[in-house]
Amino acid sequence: MGDSGWDPTAVLGVINTMHGTEFELVGRLAGGRQGGAWRVSVPGGADAVLKWSDNGSLRSRRSQVPGMVGDLRRRGYPTPAWLVSGVTEKGLSYVVQELVDGDAGSWSSIPLREVMGAIELQAGLGEAATESWSTYVEWVLSSDDGPLGDLRAMGLSGQGLVDHYQGVLAPFQDCQLPEGDLVHGDFSTGNLLVRDGRLVAIVDIEAIGPGTRVVDYAWLLREAYSENAPDADKALIQQGGQGIAGRGVMAKCVAATALDIVAFEHRHGDIDHTDLIANMHQLAENL
């Protein structure tokens, strides 16, 4: 959820006016490649985190997300509470949420079974929707307007990856992806905060929406391969995802996340993608 080049003091001023709050800017927090977050003070309370975006898809769903976050938290899902959220007159979607003390996870620090248990808390909390994470997976796998087109434009390396996954998916063409769950949509170790060996928070949840939670297992498995995680971790994640709706659903979700990440990396830099592509081929082989 990027800051879109907007001045954080001005954004915070608009939020304070809209909600009658008195948040004050403290400074920028470390953020990912697609944006960052800002630390704000809360009168009489602990500091919080401000994030905003001009992404149209996030803006259109902003009114639904706080309810989803609330449903998850009532189940014990470890994501920070949202203090205020909404959309400004200029179309910025924003959220001020609790600040949780923890370190970004890595494959050497995350308690994997605890993390998978959190994904299971997403079961049954979504509703079927015209636009969902399940329909996004199908779009990635079928439309030349998205990652497929980007990969084919890369030349032989991109086309080879597409061909490999299409071969893997050939037996599962009639497999329908389920709905009915909530999907985080960016379930990676960097969005898992840990402290003293425990999972304390799942963050960057702004893209949450309906679909099948298998998408989040697939995202986590894709990262396990791109980061060369232990084979036992890869096997555990794959078994967990397949156990929900079968091999076909897991294969489709994994293929979409694998193709998506390579296309994303290609769009956002000129680095050599040889290792990443090789790891994604290995992932395809093991499906």
PDB file of C-alpha atoms in Angstrom, residues 58-267:
ATOM      1  CA  LEU A  58      -8.220  -0.924  -2.837  1.00  0.00           C
ATOM      2  CA  ARG A  59     -10.336   2.230  -2.859  1.00  0.00           C
ATOM      3  CA  SER A  60     -13.399   0.444  -4.210  1.00  0.00           C
ATOM      4  CA  ARG A  61     -13.272  -2.182  -1.448  1.00  0.00           C
ATOM      5  CA  ARG A  62     -12.266   0.057   1.469  1.00  0.00           C
ATOM      6  CA  SER A  63     -15.724   0.014   3.071  1.00  0.00           C
ATOM      7  CA  GLN A  64     -15.680  -3.802   3.238  1.00  0.00           C
ATOM      8  CA  VAL A  65     -12.204  -4.373   4.644  1.00  0.00           C
ATOM      9  CA  PRO A  66     -12.703  -3.117   8.235  1.00  0.00           C
ATOM     10  CA  GLY A  67     -15.506  -5.655   8.702  1.00  0.00           C
ATOM     11  CA  MET A  68     -13.282  -8.446   7.396  1.00  0.00           C
ATOM     12  CA  VAL A  69     -10.478  -7.400   9.732  1.00  0.00           C
ATOM     13  CA  GLY A  70     -12.931  -7.361  12.631  1.00  0.00           C
ATOM     14  CA  ASP A  71     -14.238 -10.830  11.766  1.00  0.00           C
ATOM     15  CA  LEU A  72     -10.704 -12.199  11.666  1.00  0.00           C
ATOM     16  CA  ARG A  73      -9.671 -10.597  14.941  1.00  0.00           C
ATOM     17  CA  ARG A  74     -12.728 -12.029  16.695  1.00  0.00           C
ATOM     18  CA  ARG A  75     -11.446 -15.466  15.681  1.00  0.00           C
ATOM     19  CA  GLY A  76      -8.059 -14.705  17.183  1.00  0.00           C
ATOM     20  CA  TYR A  77      -6.330 -13.857  13.922  1.00  0.00           C
ATOM     21  CA  PRO A  78      -3.244 -11.830  14.842  1.00  0.00           C
ATOM     22  CA  THR A  79      -3.638  -8.711  12.751  1.00  0.00           C
ATOM     23  CA  PRO A  80      -3.534  -5.167  14.159  1.00  0.00           C
ATOM     24  CA  ALA A  81      -6.825  -3.443  14.931  1.00  0.00           C
ATOM     25  CA  TRP A  82      -7.866  -0.648  12.576  1.00  0.00           C
ATOM     26  CA  LEU A  83      -8.433   2.634  14.435  1.00  0.00           C
ATOM     27  CA  VAL A  84      -9.824   4.648  11.513  1.00  0.00           C
ATOM     28  CA  SER A  85     -10.050   4.066   7.773  1.00  0.00           C
ATOM     29  CA  GLY A  86     -11.794   5.429   4.728  1.00  0.00           C
ATOM     30  CA  VAL A  87     -11.359   7.312   1.459  1.00  0.00           C
ATOM     31  CA  THR A  88     -10.552  11.013   1.088  1.00  0.00           C
ATOM     32  CA  GLU A  89     -12.281  13.341  -1.359  1.00  0.00           C
ATOM     33  CA  LYS A  90      -9.211  13.061  -3.603  1.00  0.00           C
ATOM     34  CA  GLY A  91      -9.544   9.287  -3.748  1.00  0.00           C
ATOM     35  CA  LEU A  92      -6.851   8.163  -1.315  1.00  0.00           C
ATOM     36  CA  SER A  93      -7.766   5.063   0.658  1.00  0.00           C
ATOM     37  CA  TYR A  94      -6.177   5.153   4.106  1.00  0.00           C
ATOM     38  CA  VAL A  95      -5.952   3.307   7.378  1.00  0.00           C
ATOM     39  CA  VAL A  96      -4.527   4.095  10.798  1.00  0.00           C
ATOM     40  CA  GLN A  97      -3.930   0.867  12.661  1.00  0.00           C
ATOM     41  CA  GLU A  98      -2.284  -0.371  15.823  1.00  0.00           C
ATOM     42  CA  LEU A  99       1.509  -0.554  15.863  1.00  0.00           C
ATOM     43  CA  VAL A 100       2.704  -4.022  16.893  1.00  0.00           C
ATOM     44  CA  ASP A 101       6.167  -4.632  18.312  1.00  0.00           C
ATOM     45  CA  GLY A 102       7.819  -7.383  16.310  1.00  0.00           C
ATOM     46  CA  ASP A 103      10.436  -8.210  13.709  1.00  0.00           C
ATOM     47  CA  ALA A 104       9.706  -9.069  10.088  1.00  0.00           C
ATOM     48  CA  GLY A 105       9.809 -12.817   9.697  1.00  0.00           C
ATOM     49  CA  SER A 106      12.224 -14.954   7.723  1.00  0.00           C
ATOM     50  CA  TRP A 107      12.459 -18.664   6.994  1.00  0.00           C
ATOM     51  CA  SER A 108      14.755 -19.072   9.972  1.00  0.00           C
ATOM     52  CA  SER A 109      12.414 -17.284  12.384  1.00  0.00           C
ATOM     53  CA  ILE A 110       8.764 -17.916  11.513  1.00  0.00           C
ATOM     54  CA  PRO A 111       6.892 -20.596  13.478  1.00  0.00           C
ATOM     55  CA  LEU A 112       5.532 -22.280  10.341  1.00  0.00           C
ATOM     56  CA  ARG A 113       2.818 -24.414  11.919  1.00  0.00           C
ATOM     57  CA  GLU A 114       1.549 -21.389  13.826  1.00  0.00           C
ATOM     58  CA  VAL A 115       1.526 -19.392  10.593  1.00  0.00           C
ATOM     59  CA  MET A 116      -0.461 -22.112   8.810  1.00  0.00           C
ATOM     60  CA  GLY A 117      -2.867 -22.201  11.739  1.00  0.00           C
ATOM     61  CA  ALA A 118      -3.517 -18.500  11.190  1.00  0.00           C
ATOM     62  CA  ILE A 119      -4.362 -19.116   7.529  1.00  0.00           C
ATOM     63  CA  GLU A 120      -6.925 -21.676   8.684  1.00  0.00           C
ATOM     64  CA  LEU A 121      -8.668 -18.934  10.682  1.00  0.00           C
ATOM     65  CA  GLN A 122      -9.541 -17.358   7.319  1.00  0.00           C
ATOM     66  CA  ALA A 123     -11.788 -20.313   6.417  1.00  0.00           C
ATOM     67  CA  GLY A 124     -15.450 -19.602   5.778  1.00  0.00           C
ATOM     68  CA  LEU A 125     -15.317 -15.845   6.389  1.00  0.00           C
ATOM     69  CA  GLY A 126     -15.644 -14.764   2.751  1.00  0.00           C
ATOM     70  CA  GLU A 127     -18.562 -14.650   0.376  1.00  0.00           C
ATOM     71  CA  ALA A 128     -18.676 -15.536  -3.302  1.00  0.00           C
ATOM     72  CA  ALA A 129     -17.949 -12.438  -5.375  1.00  0.00           C
ATOM     73  CA  THR A 130     -17.631 -11.480  -9.014  1.00  0.00           C
ATOM     74  CA  GLU A 131     -14.152 -10.166  -8.299  1.00  0.00           C
ATOM     75  CA  SER A 132     -12.271 -12.333  -5.825  1.00  0.00           C
ATOM     76  CA  TRP A 133      -8.819 -13.789  -5.347  1.00  0.00           C
ATOM     77  CA  SER A 134     -10.075 -16.989  -6.944  1.00  0.00           C
ATOM     78  CA  THR A 135     -11.146 -15.122 -10.065  1.00  0.00           C
ATOM     79  CA  TYR A 136      -7.803 -13.305 -10.004  1.00  0.00           C
ATOM     80  CA  VAL A 137      -5.997 -16.655 -10.178  1.00  0.00           C
ATOM     81  CA  GLU A 138      -8.070 -17.650 -13.205  1.00  0.00           C
ATOM     82  CA  TRP A 139      -7.335 -14.290 -14.844  1.00  0.00           C
ATOM     83  CA  VAL A 140      -3.581 -14.660 -14.336  1.00  0.00           C
ATOM     84  CA  LEU A 141      -3.678 -18.113 -15.906  1.00  0.00           C
ATOM     85  CA  SER A 142      -5.783 -17.160 -18.916  1.00  0.00           C
ATOM     86  CA  SER A 143      -5.402 -13.493 -19.870  1.00  0.00           C
ATOM     87  CA  ASP A 144      -2.676 -12.056 -22.099  1.00  0.00           C
ATOM     88  CA  ASP A 145      -3.345  -8.649 -20.505  1.00  0.00           C
ATOM     89  CA  GLY A 146      -1.536  -9.639 -17.304  1.00  0.00           C
ATOM     90  CA  PRO A 147       1.494 -11.698 -16.251  1.00  0.00           C
ATOM     91  CA  LEU A 148       1.155 -14.091 -19.208  1.00  0.00           C
ATOM     92  CA  GLY A 149       1.697 -11.241 -21.641  1.00  0.00           C
ATOM     93  CA  ASP A 150       4.570  -9.828 -19.599  1.00  0.00           C
ATOM     94  CA  LEU A 151       6.318 -13.194 -19.460  1.00  0.00           C
ATOM     95  CA  ARG A 152       5.916 -13.874 -23.154  1.00  0.00           C
ATOM     96  CA  ALA A 153       7.404 -10.448 -23.861  1.00  0.00           C
ATOM     97  CA  MET A 154      10.520 -11.505 -21.913  1.00  0.00           C
ATOM     98  CA  GLY A 155      11.421 -13.969 -24.639  1.00  0.00           C
ATOM     99  CA  LEU A 156      12.374 -17.616 -24.335  1.00  0.00           C
ATOM    100  CA  SER A 157      12.880 -17.620 -20.553  1.00  0.00           C
ATOM    101  CA  GLY A 158       9.434 -16.199 -19.875  1.00  0.00           C
ATOM    102  CA  GLN A 159       7.684 -18.286 -22.517  1.00  0.00           C
ATOM    103  CA  GLY A 160       9.427 -21.396 -21.219  1.00  0.00           C
ATOM    104  CA  LEU A 161       8.071 -20.796 -17.730  1.00  0.00           C
ATOM    105  CA  VAL A 162       4.558 -20.265 -19.090  1.00  0.00           C
ATOM    106  CA  ASP A 163       4.779 -23.481 -21.112  1.00  0.00           C
ATOM    107  CA  HIS A 164       6.023 -25.438 -18.096  1.00  0.00           C
ATOM    108  CA  TYR A 165       3.131 -24.383 -15.872  1.00  0.00           C
ATOM    109  CA  GLN A 166       0.563 -24.846 -18.605  1.00  0.00           C
ATOM    110  CA  GLY A 167       1.806 -28.405 -18.968  1.00  0.00           C
ATOM    111  CA  VAL A 168       1.501 -28.984 -15.220  1.00  0.00           C
ATOM    112  CA  LEU A 169      -2.045 -27.596 -15.234  1.00  0.00           C
ATOM    113  CA  ALA A 170      -3.254 -29.557 -18.267  1.00  0.00           C
ATOM    114  CA  PRO A 171      -4.915 -32.322 -16.162  1.00  0.00           C
ATOM    115  CA  PHE A 172      -6.703 -29.705 -14.030  1.00  0.00           C
ATOM    116  CA  GLN A 173      -8.350 -27.498 -16.657  1.00  0.00           C
ATOM    117  CA  ASP A 174     -11.854 -28.339 -15.412  1.00  0.00           C
ATOM    118  CA  CYS A 175     -10.910 -27.770 -11.764  1.00  0.00           C
ATOM    119  CA  GLN A 176     -12.998 -24.979 -10.236  1.00  0.00           C
ATOM    120  CA  LEU A 177     -11.491 -22.810  -7.532  1.00  0.00           C
ATOM    121  CA  PRO A 178     -13.676 -22.573  -4.426  1.00  0.00           C
ATOM    122  CA  GLU A 179     -14.809 -19.366  -2.764  1.00  0.00           C
ATOM    123  CA  GLY A 180     -16.004 -18.729   0.776  1.00  0.00           C
ATOM    124  CA  ASP A 181     -12.735 -17.908   2.567  1.00  0.00           C
ATOM    125  CA  LEU A 182     -10.826 -14.699   3.149  1.00  0.00           C
ATOM    126  CA  VAL A 183      -7.493 -14.270   1.381  1.00  0.00           C
ATOM    127  CA  HIS A 184      -4.695 -12.016   2.593  1.00  0.00           C
ATOM    128  CA  GLY A 185      -3.297 -11.705  -0.918  1.00  0.00           C
ATOM    129  CA  ASP A 186       0.340 -10.978  -0.004  1.00  0.00           C
ATOM    130  CA  PHE A 187       1.105 -13.741   2.469  1.00  0.00           C
ATOM    131  CA  SER A 188       4.895 -13.584   2.714  1.00  0.00           C
ATOM    132  CA  THR A 189       7.354 -13.801   5.581  1.00  0.00           C
ATOM    133  CA  GLY A 190       7.994 -10.054   5.417  1.00  0.00           C
ATOM    134  CA  ASN A 191       4.368  -9.495   6.416  1.00  0.00           C
ATOM    135  CA  LEU A 192       4.634 -11.821   9.407  1.00  0.00           C
ATOM    136  CA  LEU A 193       5.903 -10.191  12.595  1.00  0.00           C
ATOM    137  CA  VAL A 194       7.561 -12.435  15.151  1.00  0.00           C
ATOM    138  CA  ARG A 195       8.781 -11.926  18.685  1.00  0.00           C
ATOM    139  CA  ASP A 196      10.460 -14.488  20.940  1.00  0.00           C
ATOM    140  CA  GLY A 197       9.737 -17.227  18.423  1.00  0.00           C
ATOM    141  CA  ARG A 198       6.005 -16.527  18.253  1.00  0.00           C
ATOM    142  CA  LEU A 199       3.819 -15.039  15.542  1.00  0.00           C
ATOM    143  CA  VAL A 200       2.560 -11.706  16.913  1.00  0.00           C
ATOM    144  CA  ALA A 201       1.053 -10.041  13.847  1.00  0.00           C
ATOM    145  CA  ILE A 202       0.093 -10.472  10.210  1.00  0.00           C
ATOM    146  CA  VAL A 203       0.335  -7.082   8.535  1.00  0.00           C
ATOM    147  CA  ASP A 204      -0.222  -5.430   5.136  1.00  0.00           C
ATOM    148  CA  ILE A 205      -3.725  -6.868   5.038  1.00  0.00           C
ATOM    149  CA  GLU A 206      -5.265  -4.017   3.022  1.00  0.00           C
ATOM    150  CA  ALA A 207      -5.746  -6.205  -0.093  1.00  0.00           C
ATOM    151  CA  ILE A 208      -7.763  -8.815   1.803  1.00  0.00           C
ATOM    152  CA  GLY A 209     -10.797 -10.172   0.009  1.00  0.00           C
ATOM    153  CA  PRO A 210     -12.877 -13.276  -0.691  1.00  0.00           C
ATOM    154  CA  GLY A 211     -11.636 -16.375  -2.475  1.00  0.00           C
ATOM    155  CA  THR A 212      -9.955 -19.570  -1.385  1.00  0.00           C
ATOM    156  CA  ARG A 213      -7.333 -19.490   1.358  1.00  0.00           C
ATOM    157  CA  VAL A 214      -5.316 -21.886  -0.800  1.00  0.00           C
ATOM    158  CA  VAL A 215      -4.042 -18.707  -2.504  1.00  0.00           C
ATOM    159  CA  ASP A 216      -2.175 -17.782   0.687  1.00  0.00           C
ATOM    160  CA  TYR A 217      -0.678 -21.280   1.008  1.00  0.00           C
ATOM    161  CA  ALA A 218       0.430 -20.950  -2.613  1.00  0.00           C
ATOM    162  CA  TRP A 219       1.999 -17.542  -2.032  1.00  0.00           C
ATOM    163  CA  LEU A 220       3.882 -18.885   0.973  1.00  0.00           C
ATOM    164  CA  LEU A 221       5.033 -21.946  -0.977  1.00  0.00           C
ATOM    165  CA  ARG A 222       6.220 -19.786  -3.862  1.00  0.00           C
ATOM    166  CA  GLU A 223       8.339 -17.748  -1.452  1.00  0.00           C
ATOM    167  CA  ALA A 224       9.683 -20.930   0.136  1.00  0.00           C
ATOM    168  CA  TYR A 225      11.073 -21.913  -3.267  1.00  0.00           C
ATOM    169  CA  SER A 226      12.339 -18.457  -4.213  1.00  0.00           C
ATOM    170  CA  GLU A 227      14.147 -18.182  -0.864  1.00  0.00           C
ATOM    171  CA  ASN A 228      15.408 -21.789  -0.827  1.00  0.00           C
ATOM    172  CA  ALA A 229      13.595 -22.699   2.377  1.00  0.00           C
ATOM    173  CA  PRO A 230      14.137 -26.157   3.916  1.00  0.00           C
ATOM    174  CA  ASP A 231      12.536 -29.009   1.984  1.00  0.00           C
ATOM    175  CA  ALA A 232      10.542 -30.001   5.062  1.00  0.00           C
ATOM    176  CA  ASP A 233       8.922 -26.547   5.138  1.00  0.00           C
ATOM    177  CA  LYS A 234       8.067 -26.740   1.438  1.00  0.00           C
ATOM    178  CA  ALA A 235       6.463 -30.158   1.901  1.00  0.00           C
ATOM    179  CA  LEU A 236       4.441 -29.026   4.918  1.00  0.00           C
ATOM    180  CA  ILE A 237       3.023 -25.990   3.105  1.00  0.00           C
ATOM    181  CA  GLN A 238       2.205 -27.990  -0.019  1.00  0.00           C
ATOM    182  CA  GLN A 239       0.418 -30.671   1.999  1.00  0.00           C
ATOM    183  CA  GLY A 240      -1.545 -28.016   3.869  1.00  0.00           C
ATOM    184  CA  GLY A 241      -2.738 -26.310   0.701  1.00  0.00           C
ATOM    185  CA  GLN A 242      -3.592 -29.539  -1.093  1.00  0.00           C
ATOM    186  CA  GLY A 243      -5.513 -30.772   1.931  1.00  0.00           C
ATOM    187  CA  ILE A 244      -8.050 -27.969   1.598  1.00  0.00           C
ATOM    188  CA  ALA A 245      -9.359 -28.520  -1.931  1.00  0.00           C
ATOM    189  CA  GLY A 246      -7.096 -31.014  -3.672  1.00  0.00           C
ATOM    190  CA  ARG A 247      -4.063 -31.002  -5.953  1.00  0.00           C
ATOM    191  CA  GLY A 248      -5.726 -29.166  -8.817  1.00  0.00           C
ATOM    192  CA  VAL A 249      -6.708 -26.109  -6.812  1.00  0.00           C
ATOM    193  CA  MET A 250      -3.292 -25.905  -5.184  1.00  0.00           C
ATOM    194  CA  ALA A 251      -1.566 -26.310  -8.554  1.00  0.00           C
ATOM    195  CA  LYS A 252      -3.594 -23.495 -10.110  1.00  0.00           C
ATOM    196  CA  CYS A 253      -2.955 -21.133  -7.209  1.00  0.00           C
ATOM    197  CA  VAL A 254       0.752 -21.924  -7.151  1.00  0.00           C
ATOM    198  CA  ALA A 255       1.057 -21.428 -10.908  1.00  0.00           C
ATOM    199  CA  ALA A 256      -0.634 -18.037 -10.682  1.00  0.00           C
ATOM    200  CA  THR A 257       1.606 -16.838  -7.865  1.00  0.00           C
ATOM    201  CA  ALA A 258       4.760 -18.139  -9.571  1.00  0.00           C
ATOM    202  CA  LEU A 259       3.971 -16.476 -12.897  1.00  0.00           C
ATOM    203  CA  ASP A 260       2.870 -13.318 -11.099  1.00  0.00           C
ATOM    204  CA  ILE A 261       6.090 -12.894  -9.105  1.00  0.00           C
ATOM    205  CA  VAL A 262       8.381 -13.354 -12.096  1.00  0.00           C
ATOM    206  CA  ALA A 263       6.343 -10.867 -14.141  1.00  0.00           C
ATOM    207  CA  PHE A 264       6.385  -8.433 -11.200  1.00  0.00           C
ATOM    208  CA  GLU A 265      10.159  -8.663 -10.809  1.00  0.00           C
ATOM    209  CA  HIS A 266      10.592  -8.159 -14.545  1.00  0.00           C
ATOM    210  CA  ARG A 267       8.424  -5.021 -14.501  1.00  0.00           C
TER     211      ARG A 267
END
